[in-house]
């Protein structure tokens, strides 16, 4: 049994927060994160596996890359986050475990920055893809190597409770979305394209195709932010060949999830279609929350007897079923805004992350022997 690993990361003020002369209500010390209620001054403390201070203490080089501005800085840059979370994901994939990393937080809190990155500040997905192909070419270069490696990628978007293949342009998609099915305990998206890739350049090309096919709808809070959940899955297979025959195979699904904004819809000016989207987005997110609550109670022994986890109630929880309560090594990054105006949302993200910490999974190595 391993617990879900939880990281929190606090970003710099954005332009709007700076203009409002916002106060920073987050403090971090080692693995402790403290949030201060801007009205009452009351403090609450939380403890996580990793706490990333990315609020200040950075410089930007000529390429736009952010890094610590000196030895006294505790600024956590993209390399730091990748070295903890991304490398852990890859090490587990190499052993044959399914892995999942998901980013949670309100719109504009830094989920996509950590998972995907912007410009030269590459996030976990591109860094992980580089590392996968570097490791493969190192392994292949060894004269003793008898392992064959196969990498495939798929990308989906869950929008309005419909599952869309991001390798399919929007005008060629099934309006009703793809069906999620189950076979021998394995959940899969029926008809989803899985593209084999042989190099970093190939996988990067696929990711940019997938990214450009996402649905972008504007909201009052953040005009370019996606209101959809994006799941990128890299399947990694290692086949041991002896005398031209496969003798053993290990398989790992690496799920990298950029969730839609967790903010409540009221107060964001959502109406009509947008409101409907909101309630559907919230359906997946609220069932994610419900599953997490049930799983956390189960792990801490609070609930006795047979517990039903409501995975089947939303597309997101069906797809993440294994990652949440089963055969997967899972981690979460909770993205935090530093600003006093976002106190309620940030506190709710911290509470959510605190529950996720209690979830325990039973991951097994996915291995099959041939003879
Ligand atoms: P989300 O995906 O949660 O809606 P984004 O990742 O798009 O939020 O982040 C919002 C803005 O904050 C972006 O302009 C991004 O560059 C900036 N940002 C987020 N996290 C960081 C960070 N750790 N360091 C520097 N800038 C960040
Ligand atoms: Mg985003």
Coordinates of N, CA, C and O in Angstrom, one line a residue, residues 138-289:
X138 N 19.8 5.3 -24.0 CA 20.9 4.8 -23.2 C 20.8 3.3 -23.1 O 21.8 2.6 -23.1
X139 N 19.6 2.8 -22.8 CA 19.4 1.4 -22.6 C 19.8 0.6 -23.9 O 20.5 -0.4 -23.9
X140 N 19.3 1.2 -25.1 CA 19.6 0.5 -26.4 C 21.1 0.5 -26.7 O 21.6 -0.4 -27.4
X141 N 21.8 1.5 -26.2 CA 23.2 1.6 -26.5 C 24.1 0.5 -25.8 O 25.2 0.3 -26.2
X142 N 23.5 -0.1 -24.8 CA 24.3 -1.1 -24.0 C 24.3 -2.4 -24.9 O 23.3 -2.9 -25.3
X143 N 25.5 -2.9 -25.1 CA 25.6 -4.2 -25.9 C 24.8 -5.3 -25.3 O 24.4 -6.2 -26.0
X144 N 24.6 -5.3 -24.0 CA 23.9 -6.4 -23.4 C 22.4 -6.3 -23.5 O 21.7 -7.2 -23.0
X145 N 21.9 -5.2 -24.1 CA 20.5 -4.9 -24.1 C 19.7 -6.0 -24.9 O 20.0 -6.2 -26.0
X146 N 18.7 -6.6 -24.2 CA 17.8 -7.5 -25.0 C 16.3 -7.0 -24.8 O 15.4 -7.8 -25.1
X147 N 16.1 -5.8 -24.4 CA 14.8 -5.3 -24.2 C 14.3 -4.4 -25.4 O 15.1 -3.5 -25.9
X148 N 13.1 -4.6 -25.9 CA 12.6 -3.7 -26.9 C 11.6 -2.7 -26.2 O 10.9 -3.1 -25.3
X149 N 11.6 -1.5 -26.6 CA 10.8 -0.5 -26.0 C 9.7 0.0 -27.0 O 10.0 0.3 -28.1
X150 N 8.5 0.2 -26.5 CA 7.5 0.8 -27.3 C 6.8 1.9 -26.5 O 6.4 1.7 -25.4
X151 N 6.6 3.1 -27.2 CA 5.9 4.2 -26.5 C 4.7 4.6 -27.4 O 4.9 4.7 -28.6
X152 N 3.6 4.7 -26.8 CA 2.4 5.3 -27.5 C 1.8 6.4 -26.7 O 2.0 6.5 -25.5
X153 N 1.2 7.3 -27.4 CA 0.5 8.5 -26.7 C -0.9 8.6 -27.2 O -1.3 8.4 -28.3
X154 N -1.8 9.0 -26.2 CA -3.1 9.4 -26.5 C -3.5 10.6 -25.7 O -2.9 10.8 -24.7
X155 N -4.4 11.4 -26.2 CA -4.8 12.6 -25.5 C -6.3 12.7 -25.5 O -6.9 12.7 -26.6
X156 N -6.9 12.9 -24.4 CA -8.4 13.2 -24.4 C -8.7 14.4 -23.7 O -8.0 14.9 -22.8
X157 N -9.9 14.9 -24.0 CA -10.5 16.1 -23.3 C -11.8 15.7 -22.8 O -12.6 15.0 -23.6
X158 N -12.1 16.0 -21.6 CA -13.5 15.7 -21.1 C -14.1 17.1 -20.9 O -13.7 17.9 -20.1
X159 N -15.2 17.3 -21.7 CA -15.8 18.6 -21.8 C -17.3 18.4 -21.8 O -17.8 17.6 -22.6
X160 N -18.0 19.0 -20.9 CA -19.5 18.8 -20.8 C -19.8 17.3 -20.6 O -20.8 16.9 -21.2
X161 N -19.0 16.6 -19.9 CA -19.2 15.2 -19.6 C -19.1 14.3 -20.9 O -19.6 13.2 -21.0
X162 N -18.5 14.9 -22.0 CA -18.2 14.1 -23.2 C -16.7 13.9 -23.3 O -15.9 14.8 -23.1
X163 N -16.3 12.7 -23.8 CA -14.9 12.4 -23.9 C -14.5 12.5 -25.4 O -15.1 11.9 -26.3
X164 N -13.6 13.4 -25.7 CA -13.2 13.6 -27.1 C -11.7 13.3 -27.3 O -10.9 13.5 -26.4
X165 N -11.4 12.7 -28.4 CA -10.1 12.3 -28.8 C -9.4 13.6 -29.3 O -9.8 14.1 -30.4
X166 N -8.3 14.0 -28.7 CA -7.7 15.3 -29.1 C -6.8 15.0 -30.4 O -6.3 16.0 -30.9
X167 N -6.6 13.8 -30.8 CA -5.9 13.6 -32.1 C -6.9 13.6 -33.2 O -6.5 13.3 -34.4
X168 N -8.1 13.9 -32.9 CA -9.2 14.0 -34.0 C -9.6 15.5 -34.0 O -9.9 16.0 -33.0
X169 N -9.5 16.1 -35.2 CA -9.8 17.6 -35.2 C -11.3 17.7 -34.9 O -12.1 16.8 -35.1
X170 N -11.7 18.9 -34.2 CA -13.0 19.1 -33.7 C -14.1 18.8 -34.7 O -15.2 18.2 -34.4
X171 N -13.9 19.1 -36.0 CA -15.0 18.9 -37.0 C -15.1 17.4 -37.4 O -16.0 17.1 -38.1
X172 N -14.2 16.6 -37.0 CA -14.3 15.1 -37.3 C -14.7 14.3 -36.1 O -14.8 13.1 -36.2
X173 N -15.0 15.0 -35.0 CA -15.3 14.3 -33.8 C -16.8 13.8 -33.8 O -17.7 14.4 -34.3
X174 N -17.0 12.7 -33.1 CA -18.3 12.2 -32.7 C -18.9 13.2 -31.8 O -18.3 13.5 -30.8
X175 N -20.1 13.8 -32.2 CA -20.7 14.8 -31.4 C -21.0 14.3 -29.9 O -20.9 15.0 -29.0
X176 N -21.4 13.0 -29.9 CA -21.8 12.4 -28.6 C -20.6 12.1 -27.7 O -20.7 11.7 -26.6
X177 N -19.4 12.1 -28.3 CA -18.2 11.8 -27.6 C -17.9 10.3 -27.6 O -18.8 9.5 -28.1
X178 N -16.8 9.9 -27.1 CA -16.4 8.5 -27.1 C -16.9 7.8 -25.9 O -17.1 8.4 -24.8
X179 N -17.2 6.5 -26.0 CA -17.7 5.7 -24.8 C -16.6 5.2 -24.0 O -15.6 4.7 -24.5
X180 N -16.8 5.3 -22.7 CA -15.8 4.7 -21.8 C -16.3 3.3 -21.4 O -17.5 3.1 -21.1
X181 N -15.5 2.3 -21.6 CA -15.9 0.9 -21.4 C -15.0 0.2 -20.4 O -13.9 0.7 -20.1
X182 N -15.4 -1.0 -20.0 CA -14.6 -1.8 -19.1 C -14.4 -3.2 -19.6 O -15.4 -3.8 -20.1
X183 N -13.2 -3.7 -19.5 CA -13.0 -5.1 -19.9 C -12.0 -5.7 -18.9 O -10.9 -5.3 -18.7
X184 N -12.5 -6.8 -18.2 CA -11.7 -7.5 -17.1 C -11.1 -6.5 -16.2 O -9.9 -6.5 -15.9
X185 N -11.9 -5.5 -15.7 CA -11.4 -4.6 -14.7 C -10.6 -3.4 -15.3 O -10.2 -2.5 -14.5
X186 N -10.3 -3.5 -16.6 CA -9.6 -2.4 -17.2 C -10.5 -1.4 -17.9 O -11.3 -1.8 -18.7
X187 N -10.4 -0.1 -17.5 CA -11.3 0.9 -18.1 C -10.5 1.4 -19.3 O -9.4 1.7 -19.3
X188 N -11.3 1.6 -20.4 CA -10.6 2.2 -21.6 C -11.6 3.0 -22.4 O -12.8 2.9 -22.2
X189 N -11.1 3.9 -23.2 CA -11.9 4.8 -24.0 C -12.0 4.1 -25.4 O -11.0 4.0 -26.1
X190 N -13.3 3.7 -25.8 CA -13.5 3.0 -27.0 C -13.2 3.8 -28.2 O -13.8 4.9 -28.4
X191 N -12.4 3.4 -29.1 CA -12.1 4.1 -30.4 C -11.1 5.2 -30.3 O -10.8 5.9 -31.2
X192 N -10.4 5.3 -29.1 CA -9.4 6.3 -28.9 C -8.1 6.0 -29.7 O -7.6 4.9 -29.7
X193 N -7.6 7.0 -30.4 CA -6.3 6.9 -31.2 C -5.2 6.8 -30.2 O -5.0 7.6 -29.4
X194 N -4.3 5.7 -30.4 CA -3.1 5.6 -29.7 C -2.0 5.7 -30.7 O -1.9 4.8 -31.5
X195 N -1.2 6.7 -30.6 CA -0.2 6.9 -31.7 C 1.2 6.4 -31.2 O 1.7 6.9 -30.2
X196 N 1.8 5.5 -32.0 CA 3.2 5.0 -31.6 C 4.2 6.1 -31.9 O 4.1 6.8 -32.9
X197 N 5.1 6.4 -31.0 CA 6.1 7.4 -31.2 C 7.5 6.9 -30.9 O 7.7 6.1 -30.0
X198 N 8.5 7.3 -31.8 CA 9.8 6.8 -31.7 C 10.9 7.7 -31.2 O 12.0 7.4 -31.0
X199 N 10.5 9.0 -31.0 CA 11.5 10.0 -30.6 C 10.8 11.1 -29.9 O 9.6 11.3 -30.0
X200 N 11.6 12.0 -29.3 CA 11.0 13.2 -28.6 C 10.3 14.1 -29.6 O 9.2 14.6 -29.4
X201 N 11.0 14.2 -30.8 CA 10.4 15.1 -31.8 C 9.0 14.6 -32.2 O 8.1 15.4 -32.4
X202 N 8.8 13.3 -32.3 CA 7.5 12.7 -32.7 C 6.5 12.9 -31.7 O 5.3 13.3 -31.9
X203 N 6.9 12.7 -30.4 CA 5.9 12.8 -29.3 C 5.5 14.3 -29.2 O 4.3 14.6 -28.9
X204 N 6.5 15.2 -29.3 CA 6.2 16.6 -29.2 C 5.2 17.1 -30.3 O 4.3 17.9 -30.0
X205 N 5.4 16.5 -31.5 CA 4.5 16.9 -32.6 C 3.1 16.4 -32.3 O 2.1 17.2 -32.5
X206 N 2.9 15.2 -31.7 CA 1.6 14.7 -31.4 C 1.0 15.6 -30.3 O -0.2 15.9 -30.4
X207 N 1.8 16.0 -29.3 CA 1.2 16.8 -28.2 C 0.8 18.2 -28.7 O -0.3 18.7 -28.3
X208 N 1.5 18.7 -29.7 CA 1.1 20.0 -30.2 C -0.2 19.9 -31.0 O -1.0 20.8 -31.0
X209 N -0.3 18.8 -31.7 CA -1.6 18.5 -32.5 C -2.7 18.4 -31.5 O -3.8 19.1 -31.6
X210 N -2.5 17.6 -30.4 CA -3.6 17.5 -29.4 C -3.9 18.8 -28.7 O -5.1 19.1 -28.5
X211 N -2.9 19.5 -28.4 CA -3.1 20.8 -27.7 C -3.9 21.8 -28.6 O -4.8 22.5 -28.1
X212 N -3.6 21.8 -29.9 CA -4.3 22.7 -30.7 C -5.8 22.3 -31.0 O -6.6 23.1 -31.4
X213 N -6.1 21.0 -30.7 CA -7.5 20.5 -30.9 C -8.4 20.7 -29.6 O -9.5 20.3 -29.6
X214 N -7.8 21.3 -28.6 CA -8.6 21.5 -27.3 C -9.7 22.5 -27.5 O -9.6 23.4 -28.4
X215 N -10.7 22.4 -26.7 CA -11.8 23.4 -26.8 C -11.4 24.5 -25.8 O -11.2 24.2 -24.6
X216 N -11.3 25.7 -26.4 CA -11.0 26.8 -25.5 C -12.3 27.7 -25.4 O -12.7 28.2 -26.4
X217 N -12.8 27.8 -24.3 CA -14.0 28.8 -24.1 C -13.6 29.8 -23.1 O -12.9 29.5 -22.1
X218 N -14.0 31.0 -23.3 CA -13.5 32.0 -22.3 C -14.5 32.2 -21.2 O -15.7 31.9 -21.3
X219 N -14.0 32.5 -20.0 CA -14.9 32.8 -18.9 C -14.5 34.2 -18.4 O -13.5 34.7 -18.8
X220 N -15.3 34.7 -17.5 CA -15.0 36.1 -17.0 C -13.7 36.1 -16.2 O -13.0 37.1 -16.2
X221 N -13.3 34.9 -15.6 CA -12.2 34.9 -14.8 C -10.9 34.9 -15.6 O -9.9 35.4 -15.2
X222 N -10.8 34.1 -16.6 CA -9.6 33.9 -17.3 C -9.9 33.5 -18.8 O -10.4 32.5 -19.1
X223 N -9.6 34.5 -19.7 CA -10.2 34.4 -21.0 C -9.6 33.2 -21.8 O -10.2 32.7 -22.8
X224 N -8.4 32.8 -21.5 CA -7.8 31.7 -22.4 C -7.8 30.4 -21.7 O -7.3 29.4 -22.2
X225 N -8.3 30.3 -20.5 CA -8.2 29.1 -19.7 C -9.2 28.0 -20.2 O -10.3 28.3 -20.5
X226 N -8.7 26.8 -20.2 CA -9.6 25.7 -20.7 C -10.6 25.4 -19.6 O -10.3 25.3 -18.4
X227 N -11.8 25.1 -20.0 CA -12.9 24.7 -19.0 C -13.0 23.2 -19.1 O -14.0 22.7 -18.6
X228 N -12.0 22.5 -19.6 CA -12.1 21.1 -19.8 C -11.0 20.4 -19.0 O -10.0 21.0 -18.6
X229 N -11.2 19.1 -18.8 CA -10.1 18.3 -18.2 C -9.3 17.7 -19.4 O -9.9 17.2 -20.3
X230 N -8.0 17.7 -19.3 CA -7.2 17.2 -20.3 C -6.3 16.0 -19.8 O -5.7 16.2 -18.7
X231 N -6.5 14.8 -20.4 CA -5.7 13.7 -19.9 C -4.8 13.2 -21.0 O -5.2 12.8 -22.1
X232 N -3.5 13.3 -20.7 CA -2.5 12.8 -21.7 C -2.0 11.4 -21.1 O -1.5 11.4 -20.0
X233 N -2.1 10.4 -22.0 CA -1.6 9.1 -21.5 C -0.5 8.6 -22.4 O -0.6 8.5 -23.6
X234 N 0.6 8.3 -21.7 CA 1.8 7.7 -22.4 C 1.9 6.2 -21.9 O 1.9 6.0 -20.8
X235 N 1.8 5.3 -22.9 CA 1.9 3.9 -22.6 C 3.3 3.4 -22.9 O 3.8 3.7 -24.0
X236 N 3.9 2.8 -22.0 CA 5.3 2.4 -22.1 C 5.4 0.9 -21.9 O 5.0 0.4 -20.9
X237 N 5.9 0.2 -22.9 CA 6.1 -1.2 -22.9 C 7.5 -1.6 -23.0 O 8.2 -1.1 -23.9
X238 N 7.9 -2.6 -22.2 CA 9.3 -3.1 -22.3 C 9.1 -4.6 -22.5 O 8.6 -5.3 -21.7
X239 N 9.7 -5.1 -23.6 CA 9.6 -6.5 -24.0 C 11.0 -7.1 -24.0 O 11.8 -6.7 -24.8
X240 N 11.2 -8.1 -23.2 CA 12.5 -8.8 -23.2 C 12.5 -9.9 -24.2 O 11.5 -10.7 -24.3
X241 N 13.5 -9.8 -25.1 CA 13.5 -10.8 -26.2 C 14.7 -11.8 -26.0 O 15.8 -11.3 -25.8
X242 N 14.4 -13.0 -26.1 CA 15.4 -14.0 -26.0 C 15.3 -15.0 -27.2 O 14.2 -15.5 -27.4
X243 N 16.4 -15.1 -27.9 CA 16.4 -15.9 -29.2 C 15.3 -15.6 -30.1 O 14.6 -16.4 -30.6
X244 N 15.1 -14.2 -30.3 CA 14.0 -13.8 -31.2 C 12.6 -13.9 -30.7 O 11.7 -13.6 -31.4
X245 N 12.5 -14.3 -29.4 CA 11.1 -14.5 -28.9 C 10.9 -13.6 -27.6 O 11.8 -13.5 -26.8
X246 N 9.7 -13.1 -27.5 CA 9.4 -12.3 -26.3 C 9.3 -13.3 -25.1 O 8.6 -14.2 -25.1
X247 N 10.0 -13.0 -24.0 CA 10.0 -13.8 -22.8 C 9.3 -13.1 -21.6 O 8.8 -13.8 -20.7
X248 N 9.2 -11.8 -21.7 CA 8.6 -11.1 -20.6 C 8.2 -9.7 -21.0 O 8.9 -9.1 -21.8
X249 N 7.1 -9.2 -20.6 CA 6.7 -7.9 -20.9 C 6.1 -7.1 -19.7 O 5.4 -7.6 -18.9
X250 N 6.6 -5.9 -19.6 CA 6.1 -5.0 -18.6 C 5.4 -3.8 -19.3 O 5.9 -3.3 -20.3
X251 N 4.3 -3.4 -18.7 CA 3.5 -2.3 -19.3 C 3.1 -1.3 -18.2 O 2.7 -1.6 -17.1
X252 N 3.3 0.0 -18.6 CA 2.9 1.1 -17.7 C 2.1 2.1 -18.4 O 2.5 2.6 -19.5
X253 N 1.0 2.5 -17.9 CA 0.2 3.7 -18.4 C 0.6 4.9 -17.5 O 0.4 4.8 -16.3
X254 N 1.1 5.9 -18.1 CA 1.4 7.2 -17.4 C 0.3 8.2 -17.7 O 0.2 8.6 -18.9
X255 N -0.5 8.5 -16.7 CA -1.6 9.5 -16.9 C -1.2 10.8 -16.4 O -1.0 10.9 -15.2
X256 N -1.2 11.8 -17.2 CA -0.9 13.2 -16.8 C -2.1 14.1 -17.0 O -2.5 14.2 -18.1
X257 N -2.6 14.6 -15.9 CA -4.0 15.2 -16.0 C -4.0 16.6 -15.5 O -3.5 17.0 -14.5
X258 N -4.4 17.4 -16.5 CA -4.6 18.9 -16.2 C -6.1 19.1 -16.0 O -6.8 19.1 -17.0
X259 N -6.5 19.3 -14.8 CA -8.0 19.4 -14.5 C -8.5 20.8 -14.8 O -7.7 21.7 -14.8
X260 N -9.8 20.9 -15.1 CA -10.4 22.2 -15.3 C -10.4 22.9 -13.9 O -10.2 22.3 -12.9
X261 N -10.6 24.2 -14.0 CA -10.6 25.0 -12.8 C -11.6 24.5 -11.7 O -12.7 24.2 -12.0
X262 N -11.1 24.5 -10.4 CA -12.0 24.0 -9.4 C -12.9 25.0 -8.8 O -13.7 24.7 -7.9
X263 N -12.9 26.3 -9.2 CA -13.7 27.3 -8.6 C -15.1 27.1 -8.7 O -15.6 26.5 -9.7
X264 N -15.9 27.5 -7.7 CA -17.3 27.4 -7.8 C -17.8 28.3 -8.9 O -17.2 29.4 -9.2
X265 N -19.0 28.0 -9.5 CA -19.4 28.8 -10.7 C -20.1 30.1 -10.2 O -20.0 31.0 -11.0
X266 N -20.7 30.1 -9.1 CA -21.3 31.4 -8.7 C -20.3 32.5 -8.5 O -19.2 32.2 -8.1
X267 N -20.6 33.6 -8.9 CA -19.7 34.8 -8.8 C -18.7 34.9 -9.9 O -18.0 35.9 -10.0
X268 N -18.8 34.0 -10.9 CA -17.9 34.1 -12.0 C -18.6 34.6 -13.2 O -18.0 34.7 -14.3
X269 N -19.9 35.0 -13.1 CA -20.6 35.6 -14.1 C -21.1 34.6 -15.2 O -21.4 35.0 -16.3
X270 N -21.1 33.3 -14.9 CA -21.5 32.3 -15.9 C -23.0 32.3 -16.1 O -23.8 32.3 -15.1
X271 N -23.4 32.3 -17.3 CA -24.8 32.2 -17.7 C -25.0 31.3 -18.8 O -24.1 31.0 -19.6
X272 N -26.2 30.8 -19.1 CA -26.6 30.0 -20.2 C -25.7 28.8 -20.5 O -25.5 28.0 -19.6
X273 N -25.2 28.7 -21.7 CA -24.3 27.6 -22.1 C -23.2 27.4 -21.1 O -22.8 26.3 -20.7
X274 N -22.6 28.6 -20.8 CA -21.4 28.6 -19.9 C -21.7 28.0 -18.6 O -21.0 27.2 -18.0
X275 N -23.0 28.3 -18.1 CA -23.4 27.8 -16.8 C -23.6 26.3 -16.9 O -23.2 25.5 -16.0
X276 N -24.1 25.8 -18.0 CA -24.3 24.4 -18.2 C -23.0 23.7 -18.2 O -22.8 22.6 -17.6
X277 N -22.0 24.3 -18.9 CA -20.7 23.7 -18.9 C -20.2 23.6 -17.5 O -19.6 22.6 -17.1
X278 N -20.4 24.7 -16.7 CA -19.9 24.7 -15.4 C -20.5 23.6 -14.6 O -19.8 22.9 -13.9
X279 N -21.8 23.3 -14.7 CA -22.4 22.3 -13.9 C -21.9 20.9 -14.3 O -21.7 20.0 -13.5
X280 N -21.6 20.7 -15.6 CA -21.1 19.5 -16.1 C -19.6 19.3 -15.7 O -19.2 18.2 -15.3
X281 N -18.8 20.4 -15.8 CA -17.4 20.3 -15.3 C -17.4 20.0 -13.9 O -16.7 19.2 -13.4
X282 N -18.4 20.6 -13.1 CA -18.5 20.4 -11.7 C -18.9 19.0 -11.5 O -18.6 18.4 -10.4
X283 N -19.7 18.3 -12.4 CA -20.1 17.0 -12.2 C -18.8 16.1 -12.1 O -18.7 15.3 -11.1
X284 N -18.0 16.2 -13.1 CA -16.7 15.4 -13.0 C -15.9 15.8 -11.8 O -15.4 14.9 -11.1
X285 N -15.7 17.1 -11.5 CA -14.9 17.5 -10.4 C -15.6 17.2 -9.1 O -14.9 16.8 -8.1
X286 N -16.9 17.3 -9.0 CA -17.5 17.1 -7.7 C -17.5 15.6 -7.4 O -17.4 15.2 -6.3
X287 N -17.7 14.7 -8.5 CA -17.5 13.3 -8.2 C -16.1 12.9 -7.9 O -15.8 11.9 -7.1
X288 N -15.1 13.6 -8.5 CA -13.7 13.4 -8.1 C -13.6 13.6 -6.6 O -13.1 12.9 -5.8
X289 N -14.2 14.7 -6.1 CA -14.2 15.1 -4.7 C -14.9 14.0 -3.9 O -14.4 13.6 -2.8

